Short mmCIF file of C-alpha atoms in Angstrom, two decimals:
data_model
loop_
_atom_site.label_atom_id
_atom_site.label_comp_id
_atom_site.label_asym_id
_atom_site.label_seq_id
_atom_site.Cartn_x
_atom_site.Cartn_y
_atom_site.Cartn_z
CA ALA A 1 -11.05 15.19 2.80
CA ARG A 2 -14.06 16.48 4.73
CA GLU A 3 -13.69 20.00 3.37
CA ILE A 4 -13.84 19.02 -0.31
CA ALA A 5 -15.88 15.81 -0.28
CA ALA A 6 -19.05 17.71 -1.21
CA ASP A 7 -17.27 18.83 -4.39
CA GLY A 8 -16.80 15.21 -5.43
CA VAL A 9 -13.11 15.18 -4.59
CA THR A 10 -11.68 12.22 -2.72
CA VAL A 11 -8.51 12.39 -0.64
CA ASN A 12 -6.75 9.18 0.34
CA SER A 13 -3.25 7.91 0.90
CA ALA A 14 -1.55 4.73 -0.17
CA GLN A 15 1.03 3.32 2.22
CA PRO A 16 3.45 0.69 0.92
CA GLY A 17 4.96 -2.11 2.90
CA THR A 18 7.90 -4.14 1.65
CA HIS A 19 7.87 -3.95 -2.12
CA TRP A 20 10.82 -5.48 -3.96
CA THR A 21 12.57 -2.66 -5.80
CA ASP A 22 16.16 -1.86 -6.75
CA ARG A 23 16.39 0.36 -3.68
CA VAL A 24 15.24 -2.40 -1.30
CA ALA A 25 17.65 -4.83 -2.99
CA LYS A 26 20.54 -2.56 -1.94
CA ILE A 27 19.50 -2.84 1.73
CA VAL A 28 18.13 -6.37 2.08
CA PRO A 29 20.32 -9.30 0.99
CA ASP A 30 17.62 -11.23 -0.88
CA LYS A 31 13.91 -11.32 -1.65
CA GLU A 32 13.26 -14.25 0.70
CA THR A 33 14.68 -12.33 3.66
CA ALA A 34 12.46 -9.36 2.84
CA ALA A 35 9.43 -11.63 2.47
CA SER A 36 10.08 -13.24 5.86
CA THR A 37 8.86 -10.04 7.57
CA VAL A 38 5.52 -10.13 5.74
CA PRO A 39 2.65 -12.39 6.92
CA ALA A 40 1.79 -13.17 3.29
CA ARG A 41 5.43 -14.37 2.91
CA ILE A 42 5.82 -12.50 -0.36
CA THR A 43 6.98 -9.02 -1.22
CA GLY A 44 4.91 -6.69 -3.29
CA ASP A 45 6.18 -5.22 -6.49
CA PRO A 46 5.65 -1.73 -7.88
CA ASP A 47 2.74 -2.98 -10.02
CA ASP A 48 0.88 -4.11 -6.88
CA PHE A 49 1.20 -0.63 -5.43
CA GLY A 50 0.23 0.99 -8.72
CA ALA A 51 -2.88 -1.18 -9.04
CA ALA A 52 -4.06 -0.12 -5.58
CA VAL A 53 -3.48 3.56 -6.37
CA ALA A 54 -5.27 3.17 -9.72
CA PHE A 55 -8.24 1.70 -7.84
CA LEU A 56 -8.32 4.64 -5.41
CA CYS A 57 -8.35 6.98 -8.42
CA SER A 58 -11.12 5.08 -10.18
CA GLU A 59 -14.87 5.60 -10.25
CA GLN A 60 -15.18 2.36 -8.26
CA ALA A 61 -13.65 4.15 -5.27
CA LYS A 62 -15.94 7.20 -5.41
CA PHE A 63 -17.24 6.55 -1.87
CA ILE A 64 -13.78 6.07 -0.35
CA THR A 65 -12.30 9.24 1.10
CA GLY A 66 -10.28 10.27 4.10
CA THR A 67 -8.57 6.93 4.49
CA GLY A 68 -5.17 5.34 4.17
CA LEU A 69 -4.78 2.07 2.30
CA LEU A 70 -2.03 -0.22 3.56
CA ILE A 71 -0.54 -2.19 0.69
CA ASP A 72 1.72 -4.36 2.77
CA GLY A 73 0.72 -8.03 2.68
CA GLY A 74 -0.43 -7.74 6.30
CA GLN A 75 2.93 -6.44 7.52
CA ALA A 76 1.48 -3.73 9.77
CA SER A 77 -1.23 -5.98 11.21
CA GLY A 78 0.87 -7.22 14.13
CA LEU A 79 2.66 -4.01 15.04
CA LEU A 80 0.50 -3.31 18.09
CA ASP A 81 0.50 -6.87 19.43
#
């Protein structure tokens, strides 16, 4: 990110938490169980993740670079407690 920022290029990552997808449904018995691990008590869906990525790719995010965006309903917030 630092090497190409002067060229107007941003480099970020988007990190999903528990998003309810067909793949997750094969592992977790139901959506409520999956949501119980998330402080927001809901699971994300692919559109939530896509909206965050679209934002990072937009002109509105032109000053955001070199960062990772957690899209996880607060799931990672207590990992170091």
